[in-house]
XYZ file of C-alpha atoms in Angstrom:
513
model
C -116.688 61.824 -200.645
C -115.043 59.504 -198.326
C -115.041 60.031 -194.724
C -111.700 61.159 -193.246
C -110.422 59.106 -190.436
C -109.763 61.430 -187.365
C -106.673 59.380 -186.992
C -105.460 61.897 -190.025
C -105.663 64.630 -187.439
C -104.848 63.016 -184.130
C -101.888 61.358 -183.307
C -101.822 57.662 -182.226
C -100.730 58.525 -178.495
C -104.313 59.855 -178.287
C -105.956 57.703 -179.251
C -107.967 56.785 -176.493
C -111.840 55.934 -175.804
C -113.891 59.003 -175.488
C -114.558 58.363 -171.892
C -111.114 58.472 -171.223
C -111.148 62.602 -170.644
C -108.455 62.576 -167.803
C -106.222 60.659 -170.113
C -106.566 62.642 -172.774
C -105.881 65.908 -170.789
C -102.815 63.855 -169.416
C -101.614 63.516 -172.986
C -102.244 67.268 -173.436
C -100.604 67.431 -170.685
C -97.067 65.726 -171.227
C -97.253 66.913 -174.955
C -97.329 70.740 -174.157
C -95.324 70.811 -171.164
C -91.444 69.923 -172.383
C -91.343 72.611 -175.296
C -94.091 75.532 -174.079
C -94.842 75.072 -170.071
C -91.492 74.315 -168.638
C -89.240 77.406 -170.502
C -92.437 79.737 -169.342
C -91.997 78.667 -165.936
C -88.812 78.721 -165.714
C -88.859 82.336 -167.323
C -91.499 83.276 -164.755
C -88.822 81.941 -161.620
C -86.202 84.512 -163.063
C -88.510 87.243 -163.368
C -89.859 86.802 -159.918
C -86.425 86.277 -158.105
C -85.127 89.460 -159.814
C -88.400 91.179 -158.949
C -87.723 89.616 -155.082
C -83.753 90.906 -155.145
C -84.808 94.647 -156.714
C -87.616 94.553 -153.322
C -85.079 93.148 -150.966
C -82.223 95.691 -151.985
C -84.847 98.843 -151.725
C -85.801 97.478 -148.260
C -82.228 98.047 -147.115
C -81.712 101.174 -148.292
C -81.541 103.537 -145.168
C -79.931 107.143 -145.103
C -79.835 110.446 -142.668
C -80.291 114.341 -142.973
C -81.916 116.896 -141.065
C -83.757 120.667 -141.417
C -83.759 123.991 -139.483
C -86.566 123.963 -136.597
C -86.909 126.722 -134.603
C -90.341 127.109 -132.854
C -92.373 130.563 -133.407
C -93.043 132.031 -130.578
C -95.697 134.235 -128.732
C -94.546 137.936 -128.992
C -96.446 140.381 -126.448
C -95.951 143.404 -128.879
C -96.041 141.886 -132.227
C -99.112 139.808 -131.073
C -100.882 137.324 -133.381
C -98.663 138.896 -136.472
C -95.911 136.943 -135.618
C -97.403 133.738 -137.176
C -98.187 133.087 -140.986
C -101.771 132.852 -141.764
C -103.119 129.249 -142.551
C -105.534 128.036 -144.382
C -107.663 124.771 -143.652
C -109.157 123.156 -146.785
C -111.508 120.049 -145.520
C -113.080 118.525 -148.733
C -116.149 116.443 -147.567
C -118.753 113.953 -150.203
C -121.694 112.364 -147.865
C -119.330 112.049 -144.818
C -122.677 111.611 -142.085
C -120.353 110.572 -139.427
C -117.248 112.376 -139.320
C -117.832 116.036 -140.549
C -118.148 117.523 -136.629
C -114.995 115.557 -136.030
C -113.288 116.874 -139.104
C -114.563 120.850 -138.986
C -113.889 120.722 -134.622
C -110.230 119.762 -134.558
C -109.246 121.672 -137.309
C -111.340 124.848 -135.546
C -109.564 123.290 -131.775
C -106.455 124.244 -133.170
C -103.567 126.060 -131.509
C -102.970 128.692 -133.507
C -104.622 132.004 -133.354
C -107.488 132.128 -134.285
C -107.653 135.547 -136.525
C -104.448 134.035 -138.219
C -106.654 130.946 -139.508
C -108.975 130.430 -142.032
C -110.809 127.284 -142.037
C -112.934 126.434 -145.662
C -115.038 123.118 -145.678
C -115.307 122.382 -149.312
C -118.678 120.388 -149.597
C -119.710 118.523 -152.669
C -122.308 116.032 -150.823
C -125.436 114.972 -153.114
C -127.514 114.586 -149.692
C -129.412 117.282 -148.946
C -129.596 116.473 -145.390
C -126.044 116.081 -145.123
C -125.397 119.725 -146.564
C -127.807 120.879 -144.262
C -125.908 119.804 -140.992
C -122.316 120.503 -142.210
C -123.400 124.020 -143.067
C -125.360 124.133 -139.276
C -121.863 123.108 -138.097
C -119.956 125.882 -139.948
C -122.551 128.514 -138.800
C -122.181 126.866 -135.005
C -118.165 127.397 -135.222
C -118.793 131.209 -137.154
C -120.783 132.541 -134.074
C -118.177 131.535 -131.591
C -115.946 133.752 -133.753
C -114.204 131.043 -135.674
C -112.915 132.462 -139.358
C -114.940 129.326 -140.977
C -116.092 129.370 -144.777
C -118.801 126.871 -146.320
C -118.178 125.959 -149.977
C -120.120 124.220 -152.255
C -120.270 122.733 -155.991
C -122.783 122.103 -158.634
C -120.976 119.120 -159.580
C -118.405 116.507 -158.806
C -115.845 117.698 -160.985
C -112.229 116.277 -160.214
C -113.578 114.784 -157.130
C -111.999 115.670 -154.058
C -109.013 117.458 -156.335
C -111.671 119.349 -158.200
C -112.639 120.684 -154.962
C -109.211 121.554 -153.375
C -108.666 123.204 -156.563
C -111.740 125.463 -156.450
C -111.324 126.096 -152.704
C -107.678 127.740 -153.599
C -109.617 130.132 -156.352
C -111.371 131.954 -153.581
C -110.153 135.799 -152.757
C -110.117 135.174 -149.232
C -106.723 132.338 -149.834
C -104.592 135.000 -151.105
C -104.075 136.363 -147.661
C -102.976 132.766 -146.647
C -99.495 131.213 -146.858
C -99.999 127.827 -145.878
C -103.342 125.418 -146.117
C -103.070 123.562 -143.159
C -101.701 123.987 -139.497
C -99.778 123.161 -136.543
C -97.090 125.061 -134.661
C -94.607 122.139 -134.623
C -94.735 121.854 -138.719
C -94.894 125.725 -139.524
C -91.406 126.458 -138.309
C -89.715 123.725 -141.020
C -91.828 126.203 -143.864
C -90.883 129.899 -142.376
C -86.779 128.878 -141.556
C -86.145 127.060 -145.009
C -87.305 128.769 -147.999
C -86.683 125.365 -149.993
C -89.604 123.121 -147.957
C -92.408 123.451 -149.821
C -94.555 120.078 -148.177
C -94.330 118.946 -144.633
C -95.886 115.735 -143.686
C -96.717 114.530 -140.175
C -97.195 110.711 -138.965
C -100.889 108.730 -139.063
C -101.456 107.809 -135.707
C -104.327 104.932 -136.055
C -106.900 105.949 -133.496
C -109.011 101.902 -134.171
C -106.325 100.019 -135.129
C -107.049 97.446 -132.146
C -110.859 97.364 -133.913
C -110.808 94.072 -135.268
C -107.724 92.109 -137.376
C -108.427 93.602 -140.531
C -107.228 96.890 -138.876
C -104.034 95.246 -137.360
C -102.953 93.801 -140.568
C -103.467 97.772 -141.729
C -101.424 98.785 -138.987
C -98.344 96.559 -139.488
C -98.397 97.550 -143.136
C -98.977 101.434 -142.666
C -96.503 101.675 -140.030
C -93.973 100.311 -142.057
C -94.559 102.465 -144.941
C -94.473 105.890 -141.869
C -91.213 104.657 -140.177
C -89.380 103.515 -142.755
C -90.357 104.532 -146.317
C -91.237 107.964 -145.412
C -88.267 108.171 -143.173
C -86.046 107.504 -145.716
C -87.366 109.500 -148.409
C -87.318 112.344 -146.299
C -83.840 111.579 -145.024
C -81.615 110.480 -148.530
C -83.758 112.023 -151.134
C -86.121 114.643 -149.920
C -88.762 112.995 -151.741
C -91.718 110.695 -151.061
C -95.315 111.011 -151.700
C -97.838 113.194 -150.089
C -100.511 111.427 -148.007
C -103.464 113.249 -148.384
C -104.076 114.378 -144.847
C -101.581 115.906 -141.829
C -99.765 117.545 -144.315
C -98.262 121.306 -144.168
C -97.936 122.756 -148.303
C -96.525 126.225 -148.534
C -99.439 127.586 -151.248
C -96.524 129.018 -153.419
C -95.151 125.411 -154.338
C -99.068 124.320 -155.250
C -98.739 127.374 -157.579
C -95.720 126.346 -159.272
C -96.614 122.841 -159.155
C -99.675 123.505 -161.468
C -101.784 123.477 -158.665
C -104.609 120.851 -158.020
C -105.171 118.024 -161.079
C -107.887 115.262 -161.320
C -106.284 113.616 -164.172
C -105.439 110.356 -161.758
C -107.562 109.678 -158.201
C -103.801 110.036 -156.454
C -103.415 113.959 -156.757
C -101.902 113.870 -153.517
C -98.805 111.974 -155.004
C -99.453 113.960 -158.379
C -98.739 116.953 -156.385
C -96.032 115.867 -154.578
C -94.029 114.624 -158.127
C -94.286 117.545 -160.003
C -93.647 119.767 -157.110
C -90.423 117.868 -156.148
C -89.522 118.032 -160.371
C -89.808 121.991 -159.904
C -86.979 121.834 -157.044
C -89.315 121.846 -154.292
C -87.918 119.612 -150.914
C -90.142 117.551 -148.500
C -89.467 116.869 -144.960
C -91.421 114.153 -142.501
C -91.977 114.263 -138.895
C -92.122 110.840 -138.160
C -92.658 111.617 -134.281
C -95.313 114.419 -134.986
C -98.668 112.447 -134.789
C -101.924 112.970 -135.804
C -105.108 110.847 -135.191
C -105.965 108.756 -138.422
C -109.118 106.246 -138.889
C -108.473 102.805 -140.650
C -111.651 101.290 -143.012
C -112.853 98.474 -140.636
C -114.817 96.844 -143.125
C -113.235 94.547 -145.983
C -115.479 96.151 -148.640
C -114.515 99.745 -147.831
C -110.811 98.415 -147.705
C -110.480 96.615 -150.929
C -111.956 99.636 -152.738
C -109.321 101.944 -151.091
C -106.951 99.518 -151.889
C -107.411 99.378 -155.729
C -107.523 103.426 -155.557
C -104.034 103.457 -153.742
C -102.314 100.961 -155.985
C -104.643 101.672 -159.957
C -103.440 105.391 -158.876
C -99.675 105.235 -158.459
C -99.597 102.787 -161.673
C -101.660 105.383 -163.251
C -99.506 107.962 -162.511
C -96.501 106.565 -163.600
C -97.659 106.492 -167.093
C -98.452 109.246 -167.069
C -95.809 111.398 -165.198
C -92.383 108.812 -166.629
C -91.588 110.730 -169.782
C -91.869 114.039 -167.766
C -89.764 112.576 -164.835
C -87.150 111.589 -167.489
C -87.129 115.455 -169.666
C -86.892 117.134 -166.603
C -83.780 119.439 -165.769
C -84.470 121.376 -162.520
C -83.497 117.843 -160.576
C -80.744 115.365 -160.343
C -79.928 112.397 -162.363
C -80.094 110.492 -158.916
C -82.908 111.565 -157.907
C -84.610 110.816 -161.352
C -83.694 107.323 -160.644
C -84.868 107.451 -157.266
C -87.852 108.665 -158.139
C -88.603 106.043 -160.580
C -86.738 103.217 -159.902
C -87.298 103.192 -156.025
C -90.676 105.307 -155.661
C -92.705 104.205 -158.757
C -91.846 101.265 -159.937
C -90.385 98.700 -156.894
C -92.631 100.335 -154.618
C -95.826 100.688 -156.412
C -95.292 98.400 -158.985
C -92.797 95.103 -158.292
C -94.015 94.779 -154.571
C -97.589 94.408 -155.563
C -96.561 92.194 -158.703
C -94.068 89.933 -157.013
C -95.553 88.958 -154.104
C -98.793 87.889 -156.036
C -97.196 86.346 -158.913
C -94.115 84.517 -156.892
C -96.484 83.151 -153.894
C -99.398 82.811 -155.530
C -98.800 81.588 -159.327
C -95.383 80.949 -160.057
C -93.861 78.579 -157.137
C -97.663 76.551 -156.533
C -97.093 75.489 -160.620
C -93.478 74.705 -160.265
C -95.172 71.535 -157.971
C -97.385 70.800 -160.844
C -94.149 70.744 -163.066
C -91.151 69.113 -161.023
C -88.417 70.019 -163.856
C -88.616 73.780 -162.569
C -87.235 74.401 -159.457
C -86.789 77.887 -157.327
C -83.916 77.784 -155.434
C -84.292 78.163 -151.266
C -82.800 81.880 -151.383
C -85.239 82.678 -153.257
C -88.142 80.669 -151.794
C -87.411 81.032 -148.113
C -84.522 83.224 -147.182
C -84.884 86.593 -148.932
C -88.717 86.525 -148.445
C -88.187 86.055 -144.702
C -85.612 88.646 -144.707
C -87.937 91.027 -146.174
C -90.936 89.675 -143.811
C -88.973 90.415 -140.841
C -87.612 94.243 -142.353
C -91.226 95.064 -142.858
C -92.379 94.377 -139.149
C -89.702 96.666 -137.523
C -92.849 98.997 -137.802
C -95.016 97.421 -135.371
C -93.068 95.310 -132.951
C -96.443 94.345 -131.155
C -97.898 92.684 -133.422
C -94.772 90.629 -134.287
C -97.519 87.671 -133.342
C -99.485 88.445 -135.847
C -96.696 88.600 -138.474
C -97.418 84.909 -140.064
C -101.538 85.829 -140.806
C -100.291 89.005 -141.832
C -98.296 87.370 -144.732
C -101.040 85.206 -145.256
C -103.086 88.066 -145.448
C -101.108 90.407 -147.880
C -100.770 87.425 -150.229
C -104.293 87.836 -150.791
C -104.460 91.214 -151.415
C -101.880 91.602 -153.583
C -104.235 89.325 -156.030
C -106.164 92.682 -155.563
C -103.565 95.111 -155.875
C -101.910 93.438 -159.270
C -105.147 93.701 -161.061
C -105.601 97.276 -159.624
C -101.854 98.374 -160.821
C -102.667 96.274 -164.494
C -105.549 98.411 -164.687
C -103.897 101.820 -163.985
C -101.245 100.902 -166.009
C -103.317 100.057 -168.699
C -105.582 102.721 -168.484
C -108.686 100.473 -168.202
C -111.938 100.777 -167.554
C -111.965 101.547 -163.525
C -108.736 103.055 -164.057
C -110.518 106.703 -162.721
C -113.586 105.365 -160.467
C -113.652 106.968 -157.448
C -115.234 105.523 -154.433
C -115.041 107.461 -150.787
C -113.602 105.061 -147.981
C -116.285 104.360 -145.521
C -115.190 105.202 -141.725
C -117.186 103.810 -139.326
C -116.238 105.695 -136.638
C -117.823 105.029 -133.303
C -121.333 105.737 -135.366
C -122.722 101.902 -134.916
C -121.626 101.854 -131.062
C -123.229 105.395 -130.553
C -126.738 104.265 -132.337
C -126.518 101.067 -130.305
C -126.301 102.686 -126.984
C -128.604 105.346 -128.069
C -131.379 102.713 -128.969
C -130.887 101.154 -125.666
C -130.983 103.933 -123.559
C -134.296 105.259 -125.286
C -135.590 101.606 -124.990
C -133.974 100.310 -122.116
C -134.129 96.762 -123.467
C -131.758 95.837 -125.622
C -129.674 97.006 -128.526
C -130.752 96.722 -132.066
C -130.609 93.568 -134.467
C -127.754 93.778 -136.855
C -129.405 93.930 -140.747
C -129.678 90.977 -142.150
C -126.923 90.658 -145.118
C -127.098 88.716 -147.925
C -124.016 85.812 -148.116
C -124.059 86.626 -151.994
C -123.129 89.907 -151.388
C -119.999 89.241 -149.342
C -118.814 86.502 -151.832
C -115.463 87.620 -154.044
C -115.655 84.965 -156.740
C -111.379 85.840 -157.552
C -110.085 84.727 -154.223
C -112.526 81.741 -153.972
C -111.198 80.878 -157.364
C -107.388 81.375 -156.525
C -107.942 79.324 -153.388
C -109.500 76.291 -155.168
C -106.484 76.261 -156.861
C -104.502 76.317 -153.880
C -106.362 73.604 -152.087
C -105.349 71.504 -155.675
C -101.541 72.312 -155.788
C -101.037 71.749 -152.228
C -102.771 68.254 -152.232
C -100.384 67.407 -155.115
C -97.774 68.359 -153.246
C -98.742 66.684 -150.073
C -98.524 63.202 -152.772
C -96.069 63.832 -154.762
C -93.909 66.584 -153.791
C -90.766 66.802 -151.750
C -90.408 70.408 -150.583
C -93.419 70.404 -148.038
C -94.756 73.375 -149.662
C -98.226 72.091 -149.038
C -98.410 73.190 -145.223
C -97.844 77.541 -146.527
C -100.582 76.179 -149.768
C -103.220 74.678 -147.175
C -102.648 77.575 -144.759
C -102.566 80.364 -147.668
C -105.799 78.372 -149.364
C -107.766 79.018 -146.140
C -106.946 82.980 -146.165
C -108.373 82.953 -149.524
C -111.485 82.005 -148.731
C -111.594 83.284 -145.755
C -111.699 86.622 -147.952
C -113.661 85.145 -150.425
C -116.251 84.431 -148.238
C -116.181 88.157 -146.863
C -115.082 87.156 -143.374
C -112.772 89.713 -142.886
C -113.459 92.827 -140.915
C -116.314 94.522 -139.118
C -119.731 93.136 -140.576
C -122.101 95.982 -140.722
């Protein structure tokens, strides 16, 4: 049989000496781009400018109301039985650093002390660490604290699993509320209606090192404003986990405790709010909150806090939507606002605009994103988001630097929950450092009186975070295209933003332990 010429298969314009592999990807190039690259480009600009107007509009949104406070106060002949029993429910997995922090301020309280029962829930696999959280427990019990030590045979649910089996105990039925403080109580007792009270994070290291500012401006943001204003408009916004007041009769309605996403603080929070339960936040009631110092520890809470919401929202939509205790508005709230800009578009758009869509548009000059969109309503937004930390307005530049990269993160984390994919449900406990490494330090000088201890040696493989070195090569590439050929100057944010990445890539980021 005669040999077929491969000019039968390839067209004359390639036609080119083998050697010639830039040329021929060129061709590729120019042949694909006109009918395929440029409409999917230009499709991605309209997705990500509507995206960037849904986040801008929900940034704006601001509204007022208030609730009943009236505080409770010490009566001579009533005595102690003037205040609801509470219940303290501190879940704990292999905490070695923070468990006497934990168990003493919740038994420092004010609040009487035979009105308060205090239940450490331990499912730590560390013998040792069982061992000295239950020595703590027995410490508190012989100064006449009301303290109970819990523990599993398994895992189960995680840290839900365990609030779950703390509230099965016969001792909680004498309880009204699981948590405390005399400033939050009153909001429960005078409206009927309340079922979850939430107080403020106050960051206690946020001045650590610049991962934990960049932590700051975000979380304060999300305290002063988002919480704010789903307290204020809606009465509605998500539970954080911690400094929170639940009245145990809204649990109970709720369904109680579920480990079916690794968010069943928000879980909570939705279905109580779809049974008619209200929220209210205390934006100036404060209570002392630790921030992960170390990049590891925070990416891992970071694809927990954005796979769980995503998660959840596939979960909980259909149910949102069939539900007839609540309003139509606050359906759409609830969805619209909450769920999906929030949770969803902020973590999408930001990656996908900054980091994808306008660096390609200088690879393909016949797609162009208009300045409102490129530089006016992100700035708008930049500046709305760092009304929550005023003092680190110099910072604000690295910190949208910074977010960039970790919405490369958070996208693949929401994907996943959305999805349902593998790490959808993996659970891994934030690391607080606490002031543990200064404490040993000084401890093994003292004892030695030389000098502190070498830091471990850690390998540079292990920091390494092959995505962002990847996304930052191509970066570097875009922006020295741009710097020839382009006219918008958008190389000087793609050199700038291509250092962040590998900055992170390279694991220099945080407290190195």
């Amino acid at each position: 049989m005669a040999q077929i010429s491969p000019k039968f298969f390839i067209p004359e314009s390639f036609q080119v000496s083998r050697e010639d592999i830039a040329g021929q990807i060129g061709l590729i190039w120019e042949l694909l781009k006109a009918p395929l690259i440029v409409p999917l480009l230009k499709l991605g600009v309209y997705i990500c400018l509507a995206m960037s107007l849904m986040l801008f509009m929900e940034r704006v949104y601001m509204g007022i109301k208030r609730y009943n406070w009236q505080p409770i106060e010490d009566d001579v002949e009533l005595g102690s039985s003037n205040f609801p029993v509470v219940l303290i429910q501190i879940p704990m997995f292999n905490e070695k650093e923070v468990y006497k922090i934990s168990i003493g301020a919740a038994c420092g309280l004010s609040w009487p002390s035979d009105r308060l029962v205090i239940q450490v829930l331990d499912d730590s696999t560390d013998p040792a660490i069982k061992q000295m959280v239950e020595q703590e427990c027995q410490r508190w019990a012989a100064k006449g604290i009301n303290i109970r030590y819990q523990i599993r045979e398994n895992r189960t649910g995680y840290k839900a699993g365990a609030l779950k089996e703390g509230l099965k105990r016969s001792y909680v039925k004498h309880c009204e509320y699981p948590d405390y403080l005399r400033r939050a109580i009153p909001y429960l007792v005078q409206n009927s209606d309340i079922a979850l009270v939430q107080a403020r994070w106050r960051f206690v290291n946020a001045n650590e090192c610049l991962l934990t500012r960049m932590q700051e401006m975000s979380l304060d943001y999300h305290f002063k404003v988002e919480q704010e204003v789903g307290s204020a408009t809606h009465a509605f916004f998500g539970f954080n986990g911690t400094a929170g007041v639940w009245r145990i009769a809204a649990i109970n309605e709720a369904g109680g405790w579920k480990d079916r996403t690794t968010v069943e603080d928000m879980d909570l929070a939705v279905r109580a709010s779809l049974k008619g339960w209200k929220f209210v936040y205390l934006g100036d009631l404060q209570v002392k909150s630790e921030l992960p110092s170390t990049f590891k520890a925070f990416r891992f809470q970071q694809h927990r806090w954005s796979c769980g919401p995503a998660n959840l929202f596939r979960k909980m939509v259909m149910e949102i939507i069939r539900n007839k205790k609540v309003k139509f508005w606050k359906k759409v709230y609830v969805i619209y606002s909450f769920f999906f800009v929030r949770k969803i578009i902020a973590h999408m758009v930001t990656f996908s605009f900054y980091c994808v869509v306008l660096p390609l548009t200088i690879l393909v000059p016949e797609v162009q994103v208009p300045i409102w969109g490129a530089v006016y309503i992100p700035s708008i937004i930049t500046i709305l988001n760092s009304v929550g930390t005023p003092r680190s307005i110099h910072l604000l530049f690295y910190w949208i630097l910074f977010e960039n990269v970790m919405s490369l993160h958070r996208t693949k984390a929401t994907f996943i929950g959305l999805l349902e994919a593998g790490r959808a449900n993996e659970w891994v406990v934030t690391e607080k450092l606490g002031d543990a490494l200064k404490n040993k330090a000084a401890d093994a000088k003292n004892k030695t009186n030389t000098k502190a201890p070498k830091k471990p040696k850690i390998k540079f493989a292990e920091r390494m975070h092959t995505l962002e070195l990847g996304f930052g090569v191509f970066l570097f590439f875009c922006g020295c295209y741009d710097f020839v050929h382009g006219k918008n100057n958008y190389f000087i944010y793609l050199f700038l933003q291509t250092i962040t990445f590998l900055i992170a890539g390279f694991g220099y980021i945080g407290t190195i332990v």
